[in-house]
XYZ file of C-alpha atoms in Angstrom:
758
model
C -44.973 32.804 -65.048
C -44.873 29.149 -64.070
C -41.192 29.282 -64.898
C -40.773 32.256 -62.228
C -42.635 30.168 -59.608
C -40.433 27.232 -60.270
C -37.266 29.233 -59.954
C -38.714 30.916 -56.522
C -39.438 27.281 -55.081
C -35.703 26.311 -56.112
C -34.338 29.386 -54.386
C -36.349 29.198 -51.133
C -34.324 26.443 -49.555
C -31.080 28.287 -50.207
C -32.832 31.490 -48.580
C -33.813 29.533 -45.595
C -30.339 28.226 -45.212
C -28.887 31.658 -45.416
C -31.084 33.236 -42.725
C -30.616 30.544 -39.892
C -28.761 32.748 -37.598
C -29.824 32.966 -33.710
C -29.943 35.860 -31.420
C -29.639 35.077 -27.746
C -28.959 37.197 -24.538
C -30.056 37.356 -20.947
C -32.573 40.039 -19.242
C -31.943 41.033 -15.928
C -33.251 43.649 -13.208
C -31.562 46.474 -11.698
C -29.914 44.385 -9.217
C -28.667 41.806 -11.784
C -31.187 39.321 -11.123
C -32.689 37.401 -13.974
C -36.300 38.340 -14.843
C -38.157 35.216 -15.969
C -41.111 35.385 -18.597
C -39.958 38.665 -20.121
C -41.344 39.365 -23.560
C -38.700 39.603 -26.252
C -39.501 40.230 -29.926
C -38.173 41.978 -32.911
C -40.639 45.054 -33.789
C -42.629 44.624 -37.082
C -41.738 40.928 -37.357
C -43.199 37.458 -36.371
C -40.172 36.695 -34.119
C -40.653 36.757 -30.291
C -40.107 34.526 -27.478
C -40.124 34.712 -23.476
C -37.154 34.364 -21.164
C -36.718 31.156 -19.234
C -36.216 31.123 -15.432
C -32.800 32.151 -15.597
C -33.695 35.356 -17.712
C -32.205 33.841 -21.043
C -33.907 33.900 -24.527
C -33.034 32.740 -27.750
C -34.495 33.717 -31.333
C -33.879 31.343 -34.341
C -33.815 31.663 -38.063
C -33.554 35.412 -38.493
C -32.371 36.802 -41.832
C -29.371 39.181 -41.877
C -30.312 42.868 -41.354
C -31.263 45.704 -38.896
C -33.910 45.194 -36.340
C -35.465 46.827 -33.253
C -35.287 44.593 -30.142
C -37.990 45.328 -27.598
C -38.071 43.765 -24.254
C -40.939 44.126 -21.767
C -41.919 42.734 -18.420
C -44.543 43.335 -15.792
C -43.183 45.954 -13.246
C -40.339 47.268 -15.400
C -39.839 50.151 -18.151
C -39.733 48.813 -21.716
C -36.465 48.361 -23.281
C -35.586 49.028 -27.144
C -32.324 48.788 -28.869
C -31.206 48.609 -32.365
C -29.339 45.309 -33.478
C -27.745 44.277 -36.580
C -27.587 40.736 -37.412
C -24.713 39.442 -40.071
C -23.630 35.895 -40.966
C -22.763 34.790 -37.461
C -25.046 34.137 -34.386
C -25.382 37.187 -32.206
C -24.918 37.166 -28.618
C -25.993 40.189 -26.910
C -24.517 41.572 -23.751
C -26.997 41.326 -20.674
C -29.914 43.832 -20.809
C -30.795 45.422 -17.517
C -34.532 46.740 -17.086
C -35.342 49.511 -14.807
C -38.107 49.063 -12.466
C -41.317 51.146 -13.079
C -43.167 51.420 -9.729
C -46.086 53.086 -11.312
C -46.827 50.101 -13.428
C -46.561 47.357 -10.881
C -49.641 45.736 -9.276
C -48.836 47.824 -6.197
C -49.443 46.748 -2.536
C -51.551 49.324 -0.743
C -52.545 49.596 2.940
C -54.543 52.873 3.390
C -57.726 51.794 2.148
C -58.316 48.864 4.445
C -55.570 49.199 7.016
C -54.259 45.838 5.232
C -51.418 45.234 2.966
C -53.217 44.116 -0.100
C -52.776 44.372 -3.972
C -54.260 47.493 -5.385
C -56.463 45.486 -7.806
C -57.698 43.309 -5.066
C -59.006 45.999 -2.559
C -62.717 47.111 -2.877
C -61.579 50.627 -1.706
C -60.047 52.684 -4.709
C -56.625 53.817 -3.576
C -54.536 56.106 -5.919
C -50.735 55.312 -5.476
C -47.753 57.739 -6.589
C -44.169 56.956 -6.485
C -41.321 59.242 -5.916
C -40.642 59.181 -9.634
C -43.819 60.773 -10.271
C -42.919 63.747 -7.983
C -39.315 63.930 -9.516
C -41.054 64.996 -12.919
C -41.805 68.411 -11.109
C -39.289 68.557 -8.172
C -40.393 70.747 -5.410
C -38.836 71.372 -1.988
C -41.795 69.790 -0.194
C -44.635 67.218 -0.576
C -47.164 70.047 -0.103
C -46.306 71.693 -3.525
C -45.570 68.497 -5.283
C -49.219 67.442 -4.766
C -50.426 70.038 -7.296
C -49.618 67.558 -10.051
C -52.348 65.062 -8.721
C -55.501 65.095 -10.370
C -58.312 66.187 -7.861
C -55.921 67.280 -5.242
C -54.804 71.143 -4.661
C -52.485 72.691 -2.406
C -54.335 75.911 -1.261
C -52.519 79.027 -0.161
C -54.660 80.643 2.502
C -52.651 83.839 3.271
C -51.089 86.075 0.832
C -48.616 87.337 3.339
C -47.717 84.067 5.467
C -48.268 81.453 2.632
C -49.734 78.814 4.901
C -52.021 76.532 3.450
C -53.854 73.277 3.231
C -54.709 70.340 1.023
C -58.148 70.283 -0.907
C -59.464 66.997 -2.188
C -62.367 67.210 -4.618
C -63.095 70.677 -3.961
C -63.103 70.252 -0.089
C -61.339 72.458 2.608
C -58.215 71.354 4.004
C -59.423 70.440 7.382
C -61.547 67.546 5.659
C -58.193 65.931 4.451
C -56.472 63.767 6.989
C -52.675 63.319 6.455
C -50.865 60.183 7.694
C -47.287 59.059 7.869
C -46.823 55.462 7.740
C -50.465 54.933 8.346
C -50.479 57.000 11.655
C -52.658 60.205 11.833
C -49.914 62.587 13.466
C -50.887 65.535 11.324
C -53.616 67.617 11.775
C -54.690 71.204 12.666
C -51.770 73.295 12.964
C -49.516 70.612 11.291
C -51.092 70.131 7.812
C -48.669 72.215 5.858
C -45.871 71.279 8.127
C -46.394 67.575 8.113
C -45.945 67.633 4.296
C -42.594 69.458 4.578
C -39.266 68.185 5.476
C -39.680 64.539 4.146
C -37.023 63.921 1.660
C -38.378 62.408 -1.447
C -35.726 59.730 -1.442
C -37.158 58.449 1.949
C -40.661 58.067 0.409
C -41.661 54.816 -0.662
C -44.968 55.804 -2.112
C -48.030 58.295 -1.388
C -51.460 56.626 -1.207
C -54.566 58.912 -1.627
C -58.018 57.884 -0.708
C -60.881 60.261 -1.973
C -63.998 60.230 0.319
C -64.764 59.571 3.879
C -62.552 56.974 5.780
C -63.822 57.706 9.304
C -64.981 54.143 9.812
C -61.283 53.282 10.008
C -59.253 56.351 10.760
C -61.779 58.286 12.863
C -62.040 62.226 13.009
C -60.962 64.271 10.187
C -60.958 61.610 7.568
C -64.254 63.217 6.099
C -63.278 64.275 2.736
C -60.111 61.984 2.041
C -56.716 61.087 3.354
C -53.195 61.201 2.227
C -51.001 58.340 3.547
C -47.091 59.146 3.013
C -45.264 55.723 3.316
C -41.606 55.842 4.006
C -39.089 53.432 2.977
C -38.057 50.587 5.274
C -34.342 50.724 6.431
C -33.863 47.433 4.857
C -34.588 48.734 1.332
C -33.434 52.281 1.443
C -30.045 53.282 -0.495
C -26.843 53.387 1.432
C -26.640 56.981 0.696
C -28.591 59.839 -1.267
C -28.495 63.448 -1.777
C -30.376 65.956 -3.813
C -29.606 69.373 -4.167
C -31.733 72.112 -6.000
C -31.637 75.730 -6.410
C -33.775 78.361 -8.321
C -33.190 81.709 -10.135
C -35.576 83.210 -7.250
C -32.582 82.344 -4.744
C -34.313 79.206 -3.191
C -32.161 76.454 -1.982
C -33.077 72.920 -1.188
C -30.945 70.061 0.108
C -32.208 66.589 0.869
C -29.531 63.951 2.030
C -29.360 60.766 4.046
C -29.017 56.871 3.816
C -29.046 53.744 5.591
C -26.792 53.166 8.677
C -26.202 49.671 9.901
C -26.212 49.736 13.747
C -25.773 45.957 14.355
C -26.811 42.616 13.113
C -30.498 43.017 14.138
C -30.770 46.978 13.874
C -30.876 49.262 10.876
C -31.164 52.930 10.856
C -32.703 55.110 8.021
C -31.565 58.771 8.351
C -32.904 61.904 6.292
C -32.042 65.651 6.475
C -33.845 68.419 4.682
C -32.648 71.866 4.574
C -34.639 74.705 2.777
C -33.752 78.306 2.506
C -35.221 81.246 0.710
C -34.202 84.842 2.059
C -34.307 87.204 -0.873
C -37.464 89.333 -0.659
C -39.222 90.185 -3.954
C -41.998 92.305 -4.938
C -42.868 91.758 -8.576
C -46.416 93.029 -8.343
C -45.418 96.444 -6.646
C -47.535 96.314 -3.787
C -44.642 96.900 -1.184
C -45.506 93.373 0.112
C -43.251 90.114 -0.431
C -44.662 88.014 -3.142
C -43.441 84.816 -1.536
C -42.719 84.132 2.216
C -39.130 83.950 3.211
C -38.472 80.772 5.001
C -35.650 78.811 6.544
C -36.361 75.182 7.349
C -34.485 72.083 8.868
C -35.980 68.836 9.372
C -34.461 65.678 10.736
C -36.112 62.277 9.955
C -34.930 58.893 11.670
C -36.493 55.394 11.067
C -35.150 52.486 13.078
C -35.934 48.799 11.912
C -35.384 46.061 14.398
C -35.109 42.407 13.306
C -37.065 40.035 15.611
C -37.637 36.270 15.888
C -40.351 34.951 13.156
C -40.136 38.231 11.260
C -42.420 40.113 13.525
C -42.236 43.730 12.894
C -40.845 46.438 15.276
C -40.290 49.963 13.601
C -39.716 53.289 15.373
C -39.597 56.465 13.558
C -39.054 60.303 14.837
C -38.719 63.644 13.142
C -37.607 67.112 14.272
C -38.756 70.153 12.428
C -37.932 73.816 12.761
C -39.132 76.708 10.584
C -38.665 80.288 10.516
C -40.787 82.001 7.838
C -42.037 85.732 7.570
C -43.741 88.036 4.940
C -44.875 91.572 4.815
C -43.780 94.905 3.886
C -40.407 94.932 2.042
C -38.780 96.975 4.707
C -39.710 94.658 7.677
C -36.841 93.230 9.739
C -37.249 91.154 12.977
C -36.746 94.321 14.848
C -40.566 95.110 13.968
C -41.741 91.826 14.920
C -44.960 92.342 17.034
C -45.093 96.089 16.465
C -47.393 98.400 14.570
C -44.886 100.572 12.608
C -44.066 98.081 9.793
C -46.515 95.227 9.004
C -45.002 91.675 8.890
C -46.291 88.226 9.622
C -43.522 86.218 11.374
C -44.005 82.492 12.440
C -41.599 80.222 14.339
C -42.477 76.573 14.269
C -40.976 74.027 16.411
C -42.410 70.357 15.963
C -41.376 66.806 16.761
C -42.950 63.595 16.130
C -42.568 59.951 17.002
C -44.284 56.832 15.773
C -43.932 53.062 15.801
C -45.287 49.829 15.077
C -44.822 46.746 17.216
C -46.226 43.086 16.425
C -47.004 41.552 19.762
C -45.124 38.391 20.512
C -48.188 36.138 20.585
C -49.609 33.633 18.093
C -52.532 35.868 17.174
C -51.711 38.703 14.498
C -51.875 41.593 16.839
C -50.034 44.821 15.737
C -49.748 47.813 18.195
C -49.280 51.499 16.440
C -48.574 54.569 18.459
C -47.732 58.052 17.523
C -47.380 61.361 19.143
C -46.491 65.023 18.061
C -45.720 68.270 19.914
C -46.146 71.440 18.000
C -45.272 74.773 19.269
C -46.042 77.905 17.218
C -44.862 81.446 18.063
C -46.502 83.825 15.467
C -47.174 87.590 15.045
C -49.894 88.853 12.538
C -48.770 92.599 12.587
C -49.106 93.310 16.289
C -51.374 90.465 17.064
C -49.682 87.621 18.678
C -50.618 84.017 18.274
C -49.120 81.603 20.544
C -50.202 77.968 20.299
C -49.364 74.621 21.667
C -50.771 71.394 20.366
C -50.101 67.765 21.241
C -51.657 64.778 19.713
C -51.090 61.315 20.911
C -52.447 58.218 19.172
C -52.626 54.545 20.028
C -54.120 51.852 18.119
C -54.363 47.873 18.420
C -55.566 45.820 15.381
C -56.258 42.230 15.064
C -56.164 40.961 11.332
C -57.298 37.474 10.624
C -58.318 35.362 7.686
C -61.176 32.861 7.919
C -62.045 30.905 4.889
C -63.501 33.489 2.519
C -63.568 36.244 5.177
C -60.716 38.625 5.882
C -61.500 40.341 9.351
C -59.893 43.330 10.975
C -60.792 44.560 14.279
C -59.362 47.402 16.214
C -59.301 49.535 19.282
C -58.064 53.250 19.176
C -57.350 55.879 21.684
C -56.576 59.673 20.537
C -55.231 62.223 23.181
C -55.733 65.943 21.991
C -54.437 69.077 23.750
C -54.459 72.527 22.372
C -53.694 75.733 24.135
C -53.459 79.316 22.703
C -53.799 82.992 23.657
C -57.019 83.619 21.834
C -60.555 83.215 23.170
C -60.622 79.583 21.808
C -59.061 78.376 25.109
C -60.354 81.223 27.345
C -63.105 80.934 30.057
C -64.558 82.959 32.938
C -61.948 81.794 35.288
C -58.898 82.171 32.972
C -56.959 80.079 30.403
C -58.555 76.799 29.759
C -56.545 74.521 27.346
C -58.946 72.320 25.191
C -58.021 68.681 25.952
C -59.909 65.455 25.618
C -59.663 61.699 24.918
C -61.256 60.229 22.096
C -61.569 56.516 22.365
C -62.853 54.294 19.516
C -63.253 50.760 18.299
C -63.670 49.293 14.830
C -64.647 46.141 12.909
C -64.269 45.261 9.282
C -64.907 42.164 7.186
C -64.075 41.718 3.604
C -65.983 38.911 2.229
C -64.849 37.164 -1.106
C -68.214 35.329 -1.633
C -67.542 34.188 -5.188
C -64.673 34.564 -7.797
C -64.252 38.143 -8.823
C -66.626 39.355 -6.308
C -66.020 40.842 -2.830
C -68.016 42.807 -0.314
C -66.549 44.840 2.478
C -68.427 46.200 5.573
C -67.116 48.260 8.540
C -68.351 49.915 11.515
C -66.721 52.135 14.063
C -67.731 53.714 17.296
C -66.091 56.791 18.875
C -66.983 58.441 22.078
C -66.367 62.224 22.401
C -66.694 63.731 25.941
C -68.531 66.665 24.691
C -70.490 65.161 21.793
C -71.333 61.771 22.908
C -71.347 58.487 20.755
C -70.460 58.897 17.023
C -71.041 55.956 14.867
C -69.756 55.765 11.304
C -70.673 52.712 8.949
C -68.980 51.849 5.575
C -69.845 49.663 2.723
C -67.566 48.606 -0.347
C -68.211 46.282 -3.384
C -65.705 45.083 -5.923
C -66.438 43.398 -9.042
C -63.697 42.061 -11.323
C -65.140 40.714 -14.644
C -61.719 40.261 -15.997
C -58.058 40.611 -15.247
C -57.960 44.206 -16.753
C -61.340 45.624 -15.656
C -62.322 46.372 -11.998
C -65.654 47.930 -10.700
C -65.921 49.384 -7.251
C -68.675 50.942 -5.185
C -68.052 52.600 -2.043
C -70.395 54.405 0.368
C -69.899 55.536 4.028
C -69.876 58.141 6.512
C -67.341 60.598 7.945
C -67.102 62.897 11.028
C -65.044 65.791 12.217
C -64.426 67.404 15.641
C -63.379 71.226 14.966
C -60.947 73.393 16.498
C -61.074 76.407 14.387
C -58.092 78.248 15.245
C -55.637 75.520 14.356
C -57.007 75.338 11.073
C -58.010 78.987 9.575
C -55.193 81.297 9.287
C -57.462 83.779 7.805
C -58.878 84.140 11.397
C -55.484 84.995 12.588
C -54.450 87.898 10.713
C -56.379 90.414 12.640
C -57.823 91.599 9.475
C -61.309 90.424 10.501
C -63.004 89.701 13.900
C -63.902 86.016 14.466
C -67.166 85.396 15.494
C -68.479 81.786 16.712
C -72.255 82.075 16.932
C -73.066 78.871 18.736
C -71.657 75.834 20.266
C -70.275 73.919 17.320
C -71.500 70.321 16.781
C -69.535 67.700 14.841
C -69.826 67.802 11.174
C -71.072 64.709 9.424
C -70.902 63.476 5.926
C -72.353 60.775 3.646
C -70.457 59.778 0.679
C -70.966 57.454 -2.507
C -68.368 56.572 -5.000
C -68.202 54.577 -8.135
C -64.898 53.826 -9.409
C -63.909 51.952 -12.692
C -60.399 50.772 -13.342
C -59.016 49.520 -16.707
C -55.507 48.270 -17.413
C -54.199 47.264 -20.803
C -50.670 45.530 -21.440
C -49.694 44.799 -24.992
C -47.171 42.392 -26.552
C -45.151 45.438 -27.775
C -44.560 46.470 -24.166
C -47.236 49.354 -24.394
C -49.480 50.229 -21.474
C -52.800 52.083 -20.880
C -54.688 52.651 -17.749
C -57.904 54.362 -17.218
C -59.165 55.286 -13.704
C -62.551 57.085 -13.599
C -64.727 57.947 -10.412
C -68.144 59.585 -10.044
C -68.615 60.874 -6.394
C -71.052 62.476 -4.232
C -70.805 63.743 -0.619
C -73.540 65.264 1.620
C -72.621 67.326 4.740
C -74.794 68.103 7.705
C -73.593 70.307 10.505
C -70.956 71.792 8.142
C -68.771 74.511 9.635
C -68.045 76.903 6.930
C -66.538 80.536 7.266
C -69.112 83.306 6.327
C -67.008 86.010 4.616
C -70.240 87.577 3.219
C -72.415 88.723 5.928
C -70.148 91.352 7.258
C -66.828 92.434 5.525
C -65.121 92.974 9.008
C -66.061 89.397 10.413
C -65.387 85.768 9.690
C -68.568 84.109 11.278
C -68.499 80.401 12.349
C -71.583 78.426 13.047
C -73.066 74.996 12.169
C -74.591 75.245 8.699
C -78.522 75.585 8.794
C -78.959 73.376 5.884
C -76.470 71.265 4.092
C -73.374 71.241 1.734
C -72.671 69.057 -1.318
C -69.758 67.981 -3.192
C -70.320 66.096 -6.334
C -68.684 65.419 -9.572
C -66.606 63.164 -11.966
C -62.946 62.478 -12.218
C -60.899 60.492 -14.631
C -57.150 59.575 -15.035
C -55.544 58.331 -18.080
C -52.102 56.695 -17.950
C -50.266 55.776 -21.174
C -46.669 54.137 -21.696
C -45.118 53.357 -24.862
C -42.200 51.111 -25.328
C -40.444 53.797 -27.291
C -39.971 55.770 -24.272
C -43.018 58.070 -24.197
C -45.267 58.192 -21.171
C -48.277 60.332 -20.288
C -50.454 60.741 -17.107
C -53.484 63.018 -17.837
C -56.309 63.665 -15.350
C -59.362 65.950 -15.253
C -62.148 66.505 -12.618
C -65.518 68.236 -12.993
C -67.073 69.163 -9.598
C -69.574 71.073 -7.911
C -69.287 72.146 -4.464
C -72.281 74.153 -2.997
C -73.764 75.062 0.340
C -77.365 75.844 1.055
C -77.673 78.195 4.082
C -81.196 79.578 5.233
C -82.453 78.188 1.796
C -80.091 80.003 -0.386
C -77.734 77.999 -2.430
C -74.184 79.189 -3.271
C -70.755 78.087 -4.774
C -68.258 77.297 -1.852
C -65.592 80.079 -1.728
C -62.178 79.009 -3.062
C -63.217 76.207 -4.883
C -62.756 75.576 -8.837
C -65.402 74.156 -10.809
C -63.081 72.048 -13.023
C -59.322 71.233 -12.869
C -56.719 69.203 -15.005
C -53.258 68.000 -14.528
C -50.719 66.407 -16.950
C -47.442 64.934 -16.889
C -45.810 64.079 -20.247
C -42.393 62.466 -20.302
C -39.914 61.226 -22.958
C -36.914 59.066 -22.593
C -34.171 59.770 -25.176
C -32.355 56.536 -24.232
C -29.389 56.899 -26.684
C -28.604 60.266 -24.894
C -29.724 59.154 -21.267
C -31.953 62.153 -21.286
C -35.502 62.390 -19.985
C -37.818 65.391 -20.908
C -40.868 66.147 -18.586
C -43.477 68.477 -19.334
C -45.817 68.987 -16.295
C -48.831 71.400 -15.674
C -52.226 71.892 -14.180
C -55.292 73.889 -15.339
C -58.129 75.404 -12.693
C -61.354 76.786 -13.492
C -63.028 79.739 -12.097
C -63.462 79.790 -8.177
C -65.458 82.205 -6.019
C -63.055 84.752 -4.089
C -63.970 86.474 -0.595
C -64.615 90.186 -1.436
C -64.875 92.941 1.217
C -68.119 94.431 -0.214
C -70.093 95.665 -3.032
C -67.470 98.349 -3.873
C -64.454 96.035 -3.910
C -63.008 96.158 -7.393
C -61.262 93.129 -7.560
C -62.709 90.068 -9.520
C -65.448 88.039 -7.618
C -64.372 84.932 -9.660
C -60.796 83.830 -10.507
C -60.203 83.474 -14.338
C -59.206 80.037 -15.681
C -55.387 79.662 -14.828
C -52.519 77.250 -15.683
C -49.214 76.539 -14.163
C -46.794 74.776 -16.656
C -43.130 73.595 -16.224
C -40.618 71.833 -18.270
C -37.507 69.712 -17.025
C -34.708 67.738 -18.544
C -32.953 65.180 -16.622
C -29.614 63.604 -17.561
C -28.717 60.243 -15.981
C -25.043 59.895 -15.697
C -23.326 56.806 -14.620
C -22.476 55.933 -11.165
C -25.629 56.936 -9.608
C -25.463 60.636 -10.566
C -28.344 62.540 -12.162
C -28.507 66.317 -13.234
C -31.575 68.108 -13.867
C -33.019 71.559 -14.605
C -35.566 73.329 -16.264
C -38.037 76.278 -16.003
C -41.019 76.541 -13.693
C -44.390 78.493 -14.336
C -43.271 78.831 -18.005
C -46.420 81.295 -18.656
C -45.335 83.561 -15.949
C -48.736 83.421 -14.601
C -49.538 85.379 -11.174
C -53.059 86.185 -9.811
C -52.651 89.860 -10.097
C -53.347 89.603 -13.769
C -56.738 91.428 -14.325
C -56.871 92.778 -10.722
C -55.930 96.332 -9.552
C -54.436 94.843 -6.503
C -54.477 91.468 -4.649
C -53.907 92.595 -0.916
C -56.741 95.258 0.067
C -55.047 98.417 1.639
C -51.578 97.201 1.403
C -50.648 100.926 1.865
C -52.410 100.855 5.255
C -51.974 97.552 6.966
C -52.944 98.943 10.322
C -56.139 100.692 9.058
C -55.046 103.964 10.531
C -56.599 105.740 7.512
C -59.927 104.010 7.584
C -63.153 105.613 8.446
C -65.608 103.426 10.167
C -69.415 104.005 10.890
C -71.278 103.382 14.086
C -71.776 99.615 13.409
C -67.841 99.149 12.586
C -68.201 99.043 9.027
C -65.700 100.894 6.494
C -66.753 104.048 4.824
C -65.962 105.130 1.480
C -63.633 108.218 1.585
C -61.513 110.041 -0.932
C -58.473 108.071 0.280
C -60.433 104.833 0.588
C -62.982 104.956 -2.318
C -63.876 101.229 -2.245
C -64.569 101.090 1.710
C -61.804 98.569 2.258
C -59.932 97.389 5.356
C -56.549 95.708 5.230
C -57.099 92.055 4.291
C -54.835 89.468 2.586
C -57.224 86.603 2.266
C -57.899 87.249 -1.107
C -55.537 84.310 -2.638
C -56.241 81.481 -4.898
C -52.861 80.872 -6.434
C -49.139 81.441 -6.061
C -47.577 84.880 -6.568
C -44.185 83.520 -7.755
C -43.510 83.987 -11.460
C -41.451 82.132 -13.922
C -37.998 80.899 -12.657
C -35.390 78.475 -13.777
C -34.091 75.719 -11.492
C -31.026 73.356 -11.467
C -30.271 70.434 -9.301
C -28.208 67.231 -8.966
C -28.919 63.970 -7.230
C -26.525 60.928 -6.252
C -27.655 57.706 -5.080
C -25.484 54.764 -3.916
C -27.331 51.384 -3.252
């Protein structure tokens, strides 16, 4: 034994001399700039180092053999490659890392109206990059949000397929949608504001769950979605994305950066969508999916000014022609009572801008204006509406010691006119128009290391409702670099215009009853959020984002479908409504190319009316979303598996005899996609949507009530106007397309191609 040990010591120096070969190389970003402090190591060995300021690394004394070289850097996707070391030094070709926006310490602006790192803001803000939405490509952001935990696009009509966005189970009117921080989308524009913006023009999407009226005023009651578009300075020179599906849908996004002069850049984007093949897979003689032709043109100008002051101007033109109805409908039947159809012509334009005043103090002026015209018919009932919303806001942003101050004044102009009783008076037509001025103040105080406290207060004055005060409080504690605990509490308010928000009220299937003068809705909210991020030496990442939320509403205005099946009755709730629950997101990224984002929300949304507590209609008790991705780097191929799961929700029935389910089943939509990244900026992608071929007609005798008699010609009514059961109408129903909780579009394949020139 001693002889063996002696021989081992004799051979050891020879072995060391034989394995003294170095491995060296350079780590670059996607723009071929060096990445300092990137971690470079040989997997399953003790060899590792970090790059210098020029992105260079060198590993010494490595034995000949085959190894896995891993490279990781904060904000970039991990890189893994196989290397073989012989008897000579190995000089690797430069390694270029791909940026990973979702793993950066993102800069957000939505929570506090100030650009700040996501980990430093007391207000929890969820950030989603264009890469996230490419995993399940959709022709508009409205559909793309279905993969965000706690956010659900809700289709409100089986025929016209208009919809809104639910956050934590709250109805769409409680969600404020912004573009570049400006609240230009509201009322009529929710679904349209989320359509027609090319994915390639989006820098990121920020989502705040919970009231934000102390900064953004009316409508930011349940949460807000801020679509932040790219700067003309950082956008690609040219991009194009074309996609088609086996259902005959075609979508095209195209655009790029256009240099106008030495001090001016233009960002231009075009979106075109077409679907013109009527389909009736459920056999009710109604189109399963609304036919659409949509075109949208987006421009964003960036002007260079002295001292790097901001001056941006953006605009969008939007036109859409959509219709749904009986399969034999043509435009010749529009507005008539022979063949039922719902046809909507929408024309909309928007402008918004930001201008930093040329003074020493940091003063920023932001303005927006949108004009929305809608020409619609629901069967033989016309709905003609015009909406104009103007918004101006001046903010002052100043730091003083440990205090970070924000003050501002805002003015909103609202004009709405239609051909319904909503704008009628005893003297004739009376468009609804008002000015809503407001002022706000916010102070974020970093009173000690790792602790900050934010307080905010806003005062708005409505000409009909008087002064409205909305306070806000937020606390952030950062016990370590990877842990953050936040507590938020605040209030929200909303001034309501029913006819711009509830398309169920426009179908003509039910009479709309407004029982009283409607007062503004108020909400009180509390939210506890915990964020955890873990980065490992091996290039792995694990993130946890969990929240507990509670919102209490007074004066809530909710549609009453239950009191009378022929009516939708609106009034301020004599009682209260509550939304409460828990939500969690898990983000996992492995150096080998696997990534998972999984989220789940458990919630209870109830209303107590006249002492009776009930679940809110069209609100699920639980939801889950997931996105699983795997990069096969050797083949330049990415596999994405996405999906969502929704729990039961209460549905609007037409009476005790209605044979349709009172509650929806638990249902899921799942998708798979393959993406091949070719050279020269090209990508080819394709896959299958709705793998389970799920549609809401499963387990139901029908979805649209009395689809065979949409004008109620064969319905018998009693003296009170209620439908009576007859041999031809055994369930005492009237025509009603409002029983809808999910898309009618089944399984379909899709194929697309992208090109990007930087």
